[in-house]
CSV table of C-alpha atoms and ligand atoms in Angstrom, one decimal:
chain,number,residue,atom,x,y,z
A,2,MET,CA,1.0,-27.5,64.9
A,3,ARG,CA,3.7,-27.9,62.4
A,4,VAL,CA,3.0,-27.2,58.8
A,5,GLU,CA,5.2,-30.7,58.4
A,6,THR,CA,2.2,-32.1,59.8
A,7,ILE,CA,-0.3,-30.6,57.4
A,8,LEU,CA,2.1,-31.5,54.3
A,9,ASN,CA,1.8,-34.9,55.6
A,10,LYS,CA,-1.7,-35.2,55.8
A,11,CYS,CA,-2.0,-33.6,52.2
A,12,GLN,CA,0.6,-35.6,50.8
A,13,LYS,CA,2.8,-37.9,52.3
A,14,PHE,CA,6.0,-39.7,50.9
A,15,LYS,CA,6.9,-42.7,50.9
A,16,SER,CA,10.7,-42.4,50.6
A,17,PHE,CA,11.1,-38.5,51.8
A,18,VAL,CA,10.1,-36.7,54.2
A,19,TYR,CA,9.6,-33.3,55.0
A,20,LYS,CA,12.3,-31.2,57.1
A,21,ASN,CA,12.6,-27.7,58.3
A,22,VAL,CA,10.0,-25.4,57.2
A,23,ARG,CA,11.3,-21.8,57.3
A,24,TRP,CA,10.5,-18.3,55.7
A,25,LEU,CA,12.2,-17.3,53.0
A,26,LYS,CA,12.1,-14.1,50.3
A,27,HIS,CA,11.6,-14.3,46.5
A,28,ASP,CA,11.1,-11.7,44.4
A,29,GLY,CA,10.8,-9.2,47.5
A,30,TYR,CA,7.9,-11.7,49.0
A,31,ASP,CA,7.8,-13.9,52.1
A,32,CYS,CA,7.5,-16.7,51.4
A,33,ILE,CA,7.5,-20.5,53.1
A,34,GLU,CA,10.3,-23.3,52.2
A,35,VAL,CA,10.7,-26.5,53.0
A,36,LYS,CA,13.2,-28.7,53.1
A,37,ILE,CA,12.7,-32.3,51.5
A,38,ILE,CA,15.0,-35.1,52.1
A,39,PRO,CA,15.4,-39.0,51.6
A,40,ARG,CA,14.2,-40.9,54.2
A,41,LYS,CA,16.6,-43.4,55.5
A,42,ASN,CA,17.0,-46.6,53.8
A,43,SER,CA,14.8,-45.8,50.9
A,44,PRO,CA,16.8,-46.3,47.8
A,45,ALA,CA,16.7,-43.5,45.2
A,46,HIS,CA,14.6,-44.8,41.6
A,47,CYS,CA,15.6,-43.9,38.3
A,48,SER,CA,13.4,-41.5,35.9
A,49,GLY,CA,13.8,-43.6,33.0
A,50,CYS,CA,12.5,-47.3,34.2
A,51,ASN,CA,11.3,-46.2,37.8
A,52,LYS,CA,13.3,-48.9,39.4
A,53,PRO,CA,15.5,-48.7,42.1
A,54,ALA,CA,19.0,-48.0,41.3
A,55,SER,CA,22.7,-47.2,43.0
A,56,LEU,CA,23.8,-43.6,43.9
A,57,TYR,CA,25.8,-41.7,41.5
A,58,ASP,CA,25.9,-38.2,42.5
A,59,LYS,CA,24.2,-35.6,43.9
A,60,LEU,CA,23.3,-32.4,42.0
A,61,LYS,CA,22.7,-28.4,42.9
A,62,LYS,CA,19.2,-27.6,45.3
A,63,ARG,CA,16.5,-27.2,43.3
A,64,SER,CA,13.1,-25.9,44.5
A,65,PHE,CA,9.6,-26.7,43.3
A,66,GLU,CA,6.8,-24.1,43.5
A,67,PHE,CA,4.0,-26.0,45.5
A,68,VAL,CA,0.0,-25.0,45.8
A,69,PRO,CA,0.4,-21.4,48.5
A,70,LEU,CA,-0.7,-21.8,52.1
A,71,TRP,CA,-2.5,-18.4,53.1
A,72,GLY,CA,-1.2,-16.5,50.3
A,73,TYR,CA,2.3,-17.5,50.9
A,74,LYS,CA,4.2,-19.2,48.3
A,75,VAL,CA,5.6,-22.4,49.3
A,76,PHE,CA,8.6,-24.1,47.8
A,77,PHE,CA,10.0,-27.3,48.3
A,78,VAL,CA,13.5,-27.5,47.9
A,79,TYR,CA,15.6,-30.9,47.7
A,80,HIS,CA,19.1,-31.8,46.3
A,81,MET,CA,18.7,-34.3,43.4
A,82,ARG,CA,20.6,-37.4,43.1
A,83,ARG,CA,21.6,-38.9,40.0
A,84,VAL,CA,21.3,-42.6,40.1
A,85,ASN,CA,23.4,-45.2,37.8
A,86,CYS,CA,20.7,-47.7,36.4
A,87,LYS,CA,21.6,-51.3,35.1
A,88,ARG,CA,19.0,-50.7,32.2
A,89,CYS,CA,19.4,-46.7,31.8
A,90,GLY,CA,22.9,-45.5,32.7
A,91,VAL,CA,23.4,-42.2,34.5
A,92,LEU,CA,20.3,-40.9,35.1
A,93,VAL,CA,18.4,-38.3,37.7
A,94,GLU,CA,16.5,-40.0,39.9
A,95,ALA,CA,12.7,-40.0,39.7
A,96,VAL,CA,11.0,-37.6,42.8
A,97,PRO,CA,7.1,-38.1,43.3
A,98,TRP,CA,6.3,-34.3,43.3
A,99,ALA,CA,7.9,-33.2,40.2
A,100,SER,CA,8.0,-34.0,36.6
A,101,GLY,CA,10.4,-33.8,34.4
A,102,LYS,CA,12.1,-30.3,34.2
A,103,TYR,CA,8.6,-28.2,35.6
A,104,THR,CA,9.5,-26.2,38.5
A,105,LEU,CA,5.8,-26.4,39.7
A,106,THR,CA,5.2,-29.6,41.5
A,107,LYS,CA,2.5,-31.9,39.6
A,108,THR,CA,0.0,-31.0,43.1
A,109,HIS,CA,0.4,-27.2,41.7
A,110,MET,CA,-0.1,-27.6,38.0
A,111,LYS,CA,-2.8,-29.8,38.7
A,112,PHE,CA,-4.3,-27.1,41.3
A,113,LEU,CA,-3.9,-24.4,38.6
A,114,SER,CA,-5.3,-26.3,35.9
A,115,ASP,CA,-8.4,-26.9,37.5
A,116,TRP,CA,-8.5,-23.2,38.0
A,117,ALA,CA,-8.0,-22.1,34.4
A,118,ARG,CA,-11.0,-24.6,33.7
A,119,LYS,CA,-13.6,-22.7,35.2
A,120,ILE,CA,-11.7,-19.3,34.9
A,121,SER,CA,-9.2,-17.5,32.2
A,122,TRP,CA,-6.0,-18.1,32.1
A,123,SER,CA,-4.9,-14.8,32.8
A,124,GLU,CA,-7.1,-14.8,35.8
A,125,THR,CA,-6.2,-18.0,37.5
A,126,ALA,CA,-2.6,-16.5,36.7
A,127,ARG,CA,-3.4,-12.9,38.4
A,128,SER,CA,-4.8,-14.9,41.5
A,129,PHE,CA,-2.4,-17.4,42.4
A,130,LYS,CA,0.5,-15.0,42.2
A,131,THR,CA,2.0,-16.6,39.0
A,132,SER,CA,2.7,-16.2,35.5
A,133,TRP,CA,0.5,-16.8,32.1
A,134,ARG,CA,3.2,-19.5,31.4
A,135,LYS,CA,3.2,-21.2,34.6
A,136,VAL,CA,-0.7,-21.5,34.0
A,137,PHE,CA,-0.5,-22.2,30.3
A,138,ASP,CA,3.0,-25.0,31.3
A,139,SER,CA,0.2,-26.1,34.0
A,140,VAL,CA,-2.4,-27.1,31.6
A,141,ARG,CA,-0.6,-28.4,29.3
A,142,PHE,CA,1.0,-31.1,31.6
A,143,VAL,CA,-2.2,-32.1,32.6
A,144,VAL,CA,-3.3,-32.3,29.1
A,145,ASP,CA,0.2,-34.6,28.1
A,146,PHE,CA,-0.9,-37.1,30.7
A,147,GLY,CA,-4.6,-37.1,29.7
A,148,LEU,CA,-3.9,-37.9,26.2
A,149,LYS,CA,-1.2,-40.1,27.1
A,150,ASN,CA,-3.5,-42.4,29.2
A,151,ARG,CA,-6.9,-42.1,27.2
A,152,ASP,CA,-9.2,-44.6,25.9
A,153,VAL,CA,-10.4,-44.0,22.7
A,154,SER,CA,-11.1,-47.6,21.9
A,155,ASP,CA,-14.8,-47.1,22.3
A,156,VAL,CA,-15.2,-44.3,19.2
A,157,GLU,CA,-18.2,-45.7,16.9
A,158,SER,CA,-19.3,-41.7,15.6
A,159,ILE,CA,-17.2,-38.7,14.9
A,160,GLY,CA,-18.2,-35.1,14.0
A,161,ILE,CA,-15.8,-33.3,12.2
A,162,ASP,CA,-15.9,-29.1,12.4
A,163,GLU,CA,-14.0,-26.6,12.0
A,164,ILE,CA,-13.6,-23.1,14.0
A,165,ALA,CA,-11.9,-20.1,12.5
A,166,ILE,CA,-9.2,-18.2,15.1
A,167,GLN,CA,-7.5,-15.2,14.6
A,168,LYS,CA,-11.0,-13.4,13.2
A,169,GLY,CA,-11.6,-15.8,10.8
A,170,HIS,CA,-7.9,-15.5,8.9
A,171,LYS,CA,-7.4,-19.5,10.1
A,172,TYR,CA,-9.0,-22.4,10.9
A,173,LEU,CA,-8.2,-25.3,13.1
A,174,THR,CA,-9.6,-28.8,12.2
A,175,VAL,CA,-11.7,-30.7,14.9
A,176,VAL,CA,-12.8,-34.2,15.5
A,177,TYR,CA,-15.2,-34.5,18.4
A,178,GLN,CA,-16.8,-38.2,19.6
A,179,ILE,CA,-20.5,-37.9,19.6
A,180,ASP,CA,-21.6,-41.1,20.3
A,181,LYS,CA,-24.9,-40.9,22.8
A,182,TYR,CA,-22.6,-42.6,25.4
A,183,CYS,CA,-19.7,-40.4,25.4
A,184,ILE,CA,-19.1,-36.7,24.1
A,185,ARG,CA,-16.0,-35.3,23.9
A,186,LEU,CA,-13.2,-33.7,21.6
A,187,LEU,CA,-10.8,-36.0,20.2
A,188,TRP,CA,-8.2,-34.4,17.9
A,189,VAL,CA,-7.5,-30.9,17.0
A,190,GLY,CA,-5.6,-30.3,13.8
A,191,LYS,CA,-4.2,-27.3,11.7
A,192,GLU,CA,-5.7,-25.7,9.2
A,193,ARG,CA,-8.7,-27.4,7.1
A,194,THR,CA,-7.2,-29.3,4.5
A,195,VAL,CA,-6.7,-32.6,2.6
A,196,LYS,CA,-3.9,-32.5,4.4
A,197,THR,CA,-5.2,-31.9,8.2
A,198,MET,CA,-7.6,-34.5,7.6
A,199,LEU,CA,-4.9,-37.4,6.4
A,200,ARG,CA,-3.1,-36.8,9.4
A,201,PHE,CA,-6.0,-37.6,11.3
A,202,PHE,CA,-7.0,-40.6,10.5
A,203,ARG,CA,-3.3,-41.8,9.9
A,204,LEU,CA,-3.1,-40.8,14.0
A,205,PHE,CA,-5.5,-43.1,14.6
A,206,GLY,CA,-4.9,-46.2,12.5
A,207,LYS,CA,-6.6,-48.2,10.1
A,208,PRO,CA,-8.2,-50.9,12.7
A,209,TRP,CA,-9.5,-48.0,14.4
A,210,THR,CA,-11.1,-46.4,11.8
A,211,LYS,CA,-12.6,-49.3,10.6
A,212,GLN,CA,-14.7,-49.6,13.6
A,213,LEU,CA,-16.3,-45.8,12.5
A,214,LYS,CA,-20.1,-46.4,12.0
A,215,HIS,CA,-20.9,-42.7,11.4
A,216,ILE,CA,-18.9,-39.6,10.5
A,217,CYS,CA,-20.9,-36.2,10.3
A,218,SER,CA,-19.1,-33.1,8.7
A,219,ASP,CA,-20.2,-30.0,6.5
A,220,MET,CA,-19.9,-29.8,2.9
A,221,TRP,CA,-16.2,-29.1,2.9
A,222,LYS,CA,-14.5,-30.7,0.0
A,223,PRO,CA,-11.2,-31.8,1.5
A,224,TYR,CA,-13.1,-33.3,4.2
A,225,LEU,CA,-15.6,-35.0,2.0
A,226,LYS,CA,-12.9,-36.4,-0.2
A,227,VAL,CA,-10.7,-37.5,2.8
A,228,ILE,CA,-13.7,-39.2,4.4
A,229,LYS,CA,-14.5,-40.8,1.5
A,230,LYS,CA,-11.5,-42.3,0.6
A,231,LYS,CA,-10.5,-43.2,4.4
A,232,ALA,CA,-13.3,-44.2,5.9
A,233,PRO,CA,-15.7,-46.1,2.9
A,234,ASP,CA,-17.3,-47.8,5.3
A,235,ALA,CA,-19.0,-45.6,7.5
A,236,LEU,CA,-22.4,-43.4,7.2
A,237,HIS,CA,-21.4,-40.2,6.4
A,238,ILE,CA,-23.5,-37.7,7.3
A,239,LEU,CA,-24.0,-33.6,6.6
A,240,ASP,CA,-25.5,-32.7,9.8
A,241,ARG,CA,-28.1,-30.0,10.4
A,242,PHE,CA,-26.2,-27.7,12.2
A,243,HIS,CA,-23.8,-27.6,8.9
A,244,ILE,CA,-26.1,-27.4,6.2
A,245,MET,CA,-28.0,-24.2,8.3
A,246,SER,CA,-24.7,-22.4,9.2
A,247,ASN,CA,-24.0,-22.7,5.4
A,248,ILE,CA,-27.5,-21.4,4.4
A,249,ASN,CA,-26.9,-18.7,6.9
A,250,LYS,CA,-23.6,-17.3,5.2
A,251,ALA,CA,-25.9,-17.3,1.7
A,252,ILE,CA,-28.3,-15.0,3.7
A,253,ASP,CA,-26.1,-12.9,5.3
A,254,GLU,CA,-24.6,-12.7,1.7
A,255,VAL,CA,-27.5,-11.4,0.3
A,256,ARG,CA,-28.7,-8.8,3.2
A,257,ALA,CA,-24.8,-7.6,2.8
A,258,GLY,CA,-25.6,-7.1,-0.5
A,259,GLU,CA,-28.8,-5.5,-1.1
A,260,HIS,CA,-27.7,-3.5,1.5
A,261,ARG,CA,-25.3,-1.7,0.0
A,262,LYS,CA,-27.8,-1.6,-3.3
A,263,LEU,CA,-30.2,0.3,-1.3
A,264,ALA,CA,-27.9,3.1,0.2
A,265,GLU,CA,-26.7,3.4,-3.5
A,266,ASP,CA,-30.0,3.8,-5.2
A,267,GLY,CA,-30.8,6.3,-2.0
A,268,TYR,CA,-33.6,4.3,-0.6
A,269,GLU,CA,-34.4,4.1,3.1
A,270,PRO,CA,-31.7,1.4,4.9
A,271,VAL,CA,-34.4,-0.7,6.2
A,272,LEU,CA,-31.8,-3.5,6.4
A,273,LYS,CA,-29.6,-1.3,9.0
A,274,LYS,CA,-28.9,-3.7,11.9
A,275,SER,CA,-30.9,-6.5,10.8
A,276,ARG,CA,-28.3,-9.1,10.3
A,277,TRP,CA,-29.2,-11.2,13.9
A,278,CYS,CA,-33.0,-10.7,13.1
A,279,LEU,CA,-32.4,-12.8,10.0
A,280,LEU,CA,-29.9,-15.1,11.2
A,281,LYS,CA,-31.3,-16.3,14.7
A,282,ARG,CA,-33.9,-19.0,15.5
A,283,LYS,CA,-37.0,-17.3,15.6
A,284,GLU,CA,-37.4,-18.8,19.3
A,285,ASN,CA,-34.3,-17.0,20.1
A,286,LEU,CA,-34.8,-13.6,19.2
A,287,THR,CA,-35.0,-10.6,21.2
A,288,GLU,CA,-38.1,-8.2,21.7
A,289,LYS,CA,-36.9,-5.5,19.6
A,290,GLN,CA,-35.2,-8.2,17.1
A,291,ALA,CA,-38.7,-9.8,16.6
A,292,VAL,CA,-39.9,-6.3,16.6
A,293,LYS,CA,-37.4,-5.6,13.7
A,294,LEU,CA,-38.1,-8.8,11.8
A,295,LYS,CA,-41.5,-8.2,11.7
A,296,ASP,CA,-41.4,-4.9,10.4
A,297,LEU,CA,-39.2,-6.0,8.0
A,298,LEU,CA,-41.4,-8.6,6.6
A,299,LYS,CA,-43.7,-6.5,5.0
A,300,TYR,CA,-40.9,-5.7,2.7
A,301,ASN,CA,-40.4,-6.9,-0.7
A,302,LEU,CA,-36.3,-7.7,-0.6
A,303,LYS,CA,-34.2,-10.3,-1.5
A,304,SER,CA,-32.9,-10.6,2.1
A,305,ILE,CA,-36.6,-11.6,3.2
A,306,LYS,CA,-37.3,-14.0,0.8
A,307,ALA,CA,-34.2,-15.7,1.3
A,308,TYR,CA,-35.0,-15.8,4.8
A,309,LEU,CA,-38.1,-17.1,4.2
A,310,LEU,CA,-36.9,-20.5,2.3
A,311,LYS,CA,-34.2,-20.7,5.6
A,312,GLU,CA,-37.5,-20.9,7.9
A,313,GLU,CA,-39.2,-23.5,5.3
A,314,LEU,CA,-36.0,-25.2,5.2
A,315,ASN,CA,-36.2,-26.3,8.6
A,316,LEU,CA,-39.2,-27.9,8.4
A,317,PHE,CA,-37.0,-30.6,6.3
A,318,TRP,CA,-35.1,-31.5,9.8
A,319,GLU,CA,-38.7,-33.1,11.4
A,320,TYR,CA,-39.1,-36.3,9.0
A,321,ILE,CA,-39.1,-39.1,9.8
A,322,SER,CA,-38.1,-40.7,6.5
A,323,PRO,CA,-35.5,-40.5,4.1
A,324,HIS,CA,-37.5,-40.3,1.3
A,325,TRP,CA,-40.6,-38.0,2.1
A,326,ALA,CA,-37.3,-35.6,3.4
A,327,GLY,CA,-35.6,-36.6,-0.2
A,328,LYS,CA,-39.4,-35.3,-1.9
A,329,PHE,CA,-39.4,-32.4,0.2
A,330,LEU,CA,-35.7,-31.2,-0.5
A,331,ASP,CA,-36.6,-31.5,-4.3
A,332,LEU,CA,-38.9,-29.3,-4.1
A,333,TRP,CA,-37.2,-27.1,-1.8
A,334,CYS,CA,-34.8,-26.6,-3.6
A,335,THR,CA,-36.8,-26.0,-7.5
A,336,LYS,CA,-38.4,-23.6,-5.5
A,337,VAL,CA,-35.1,-21.2,-4.8
A,338,MET,CA,-33.3,-22.0,-7.7
A,339,ARG,CA,-36.7,-19.6,-9.3
A,340,SER,CA,-35.8,-17.5,-6.7
A,341,GLN,CA,-33.4,-15.2,-8.7
A,342,ILE,CA,-31.3,-15.1,-5.5
A,343,GLY,CA,-27.8,-15.9,-6.4
A,344,PRO,CA,-25.9,-16.9,-3.0
A,345,MET,CA,-29.2,-18.8,-2.2
A,346,LYS,CA,-29.6,-20.8,-5.7
A,347,LYS,CA,-25.9,-21.7,-4.9
A,348,MET,CA,-26.7,-23.2,-2.1
A,349,ALA,CA,-29.5,-25.2,-3.5
A,350,LYS,CA,-27.3,-26.7,-6.0
A,351,SER,CA,-24.6,-27.7,-3.6
A,352,LEU,CA,-27.5,-29.5,-1.6
A,353,ARG,CA,-28.7,-31.5,-4.3
A,354,LYS,CA,-25.4,-32.6,-5.0
A,355,HIS,CA,-25.3,-33.6,-1.7
A,356,LYS,CA,-28.6,-35.2,-1.3
A,357,PRO,CA,-27.6,-38.9,-0.2
A,358,LEU,CA,-25.1,-37.3,2.4
A,359,ILE,CA,-27.7,-35.2,3.5
A,360,LEU,CA,-30.3,-37.7,4.2
A,361,ASN,CA,-27.8,-39.7,5.6
A,362,TRP,CA,-29.1,-37.6,8.6
A,363,PHE,CA,-32.1,-39.4,8.8
A,364,ARG,CA,-30.7,-42.9,9.0
A,365,ALA,CA,-28.7,-42.1,11.8
A,366,LYS,CA,-30.9,-39.9,13.4
A,367,LYS,CA,-31.7,-41.9,16.3
A,368,ALA,CA,-27.9,-43.1,16.8
A,369,LEU,CA,-27.2,-39.9,17.2
A,370,SER,CA,-28.7,-36.8,19.3
A,371,SER,CA,-29.2,-33.7,16.7
A,372,GLY,CA,-27.7,-31.2,18.7
A,373,ILE,CA,-24.8,-32.6,19.7
A,374,VAL,CA,-21.9,-31.0,17.0
A,375,GLU,CA,-23.7,-27.0,17.5
A,376,GLY,CA,-23.2,-27.4,21.0
A,377,LEU,CA,-19.4,-28.5,21.1
A,378,ASN,CA,-18.8,-25.8,18.5
A,379,ASN,CA,-20.1,-23.3,20.9
A,380,LYS,CA,-18.1,-24.7,23.6
A,381,ALA,CA,-14.8,-24.7,21.5
A,382,LYS,CA,-15.2,-21.6,20.6
A,383,LEU,CA,-15.6,-20.4,24.4
A,384,ALA,CA,-12.7,-22.8,25.6
A,385,THR,CA,-10.6,-20.5,23.2
A,386,LYS,CA,-11.9,-17.4,24.6
A,387,LYS,CA,-11.2,-18.7,28.1
A,388,ALA,CA,-7.4,-19.0,27.0
A,389,TYR,CA,-7.3,-15.7,25.7
A,390,GLY,CA,-3.5,-14.5,25.4
A,391,PHE,CA,-2.6,-17.3,23.5
A,392,LYS,CA,-1.7,-16.4,19.9
A,393,THR,CA,-0.4,-20.0,18.8
A,394,PHE,CA,-1.7,-23.2,17.4
A,395,ASP,CA,-0.2,-25.1,20.9
A,396,CYS,CA,-1.9,-22.3,22.9
A,397,ALA,CA,-6.0,-23.8,21.2
A,398,GLU,CA,-5.0,-27.1,20.9
A,399,ILE,CA,-4.2,-27.3,24.7
A,400,ALA,CA,-7.4,-25.1,26.0
A,401,LEU,CA,-9.6,-27.4,23.4
A,402,TYR,CA,-8.1,-30.6,25.0
A,403,HIS,CA,-8.7,-29.2,28.3
A,404,GLN,CA,-11.6,-28.3,28.2
A,405,LEU,CA,-14.0,-30.8,26.1
A,406,GLY,CA,-11.2,-33.5,26.0
A,407,LYS,CA,-12.7,-35.3,29.0
A,408,LEU,CA,-9.2,-36.7,30.1
A,409,PRO,CA,-8.2,-38.9,32.7
A,410,GLU,CA,-6.5,-36.2,35.2
A,411,PRO,CA,-3.1,-37.3,37.2
A,412,LEU,CA,-4.5,-38.7,40.7
A,413,ILE,CA,-3.1,-35.9,43.4
A,414,ALA,CA,-4.2,-37.1,47.3
A,415,HIS,CA,-5.5,-34.1,48.5
A,416,ARG,CA,-8.4,-31.6,47.0
A,417,PHE,CA,-7.6,-28.3,47.5
B,516,ZN,ZN1,16.8,-46.8,34.8
C-alpha cells in the first residue's frame, strides 16, 4: 500500500491530489515529503471570498507540516498560486489543508492542540518533536476558530472571578457562564480594574447584558461598581466561595501576626505549620492536620477564635430563607465585632455593608449550583499551569479558553 492511499483515506481533497512521496532530510532527520498538485480542471479559489477565480501566477513552493507517521515528520509541499479575483483583486489562493501564514497544516494543529489539553504544552512539544512555539500556535489557531464560531446567546448567569498570576503580582479577570445547562469560560481580561470590567460589558454589548439574570462576584470594589452601572436588572450575588475565601485571608492574617508575636515574646511556636489546618475545610484535612488542629483547639489563641468563627459562618449557607439567613448574619457580625480580632472585624464590617447582595445568594440558590465558581477557579489555576512556560497575558488567555471555553473546534475528517 502506498502512503498516498493512506492519506486519501484520512484526508481527501476535492481539488488537489497527493503526488510523489519521498524521503527528505530535515534538520538532519529522515522525514516524509508529500507533493501536492492541483487536480486537473479544478479551479483555484480566492482566499478572500473562497469563490473560484482565474489564475494570476505561481509562487515559490511552501511546505506544511502534517501529523507525523510512525515517528517520521511529514511535510506537504505545494506551489501556492495567486488568483485574480473579481471582488478581492490579486490574492493568494485558498488551500483546504492550511490557514493563512501557519506552517503547520490545520489537521496537525488540531492534533497538537488535542494533546496540549491532556498534557502540558512542553510535554506535547517534546512528544511530537516540535517546538513549544508551534504548540502555542496550534492552540491559538483552534481557540481563534472557536471564538469566531461560538454561540453566546443563551447566557443567563455569569460568575466573575480573578486569578493571580506571576506569584500574585498580576491578576486576570475571568468571566464564566454558570447556568445549570452550560458552564464555561466566556471571557478573560487583563487586571481587575474598572476598565477591565467595562471592556467586558462593551464587548458583549447592551442587548446581551440585558438578558442576564444572575451575576456572581466577590466584594472587589471595581467589579461591584461596574456591575451596578452596566447590569442593574440582573440579580447581583456575592457568593459563598468568594466570601469564604476572604474569611480565609483574614484568618491567615491573624495567624501570621500571632505566630510572629509568639516568637517575639519567647513562647512555644504552637502555630508553626498550622496554616492549612485553619484554612482547609474540616473534611479535607489530612490525618496529621486533624491531629494538629485538635491540639491547637486547646489554646486560647486569636487564630483559633477566628477559626471557630469561620466554622460558625459555614452554617449560614445552609439556610433556605433569606430572612432567617439575614438574622443569623447579623448575630454573627455582632459576635465578631466583640471579638477584638482586627482582620475579622474588618470582614464583619464589609459583610454588613454588602448584606443585601450576600442574601441574594439564597434567592438564586435554586438556579445556580453552589460549587460552580470554586470548581472553575481550581480548573483555571490548573489550566494556566499546564501551559507552563507562558510569561505573557496572551498565553494565559489562550490556555484558559482552550481548557474551559467549551469552544467549537475545526472539523477534521479523521481522528488521530
Ligand atoms: Zn475573492
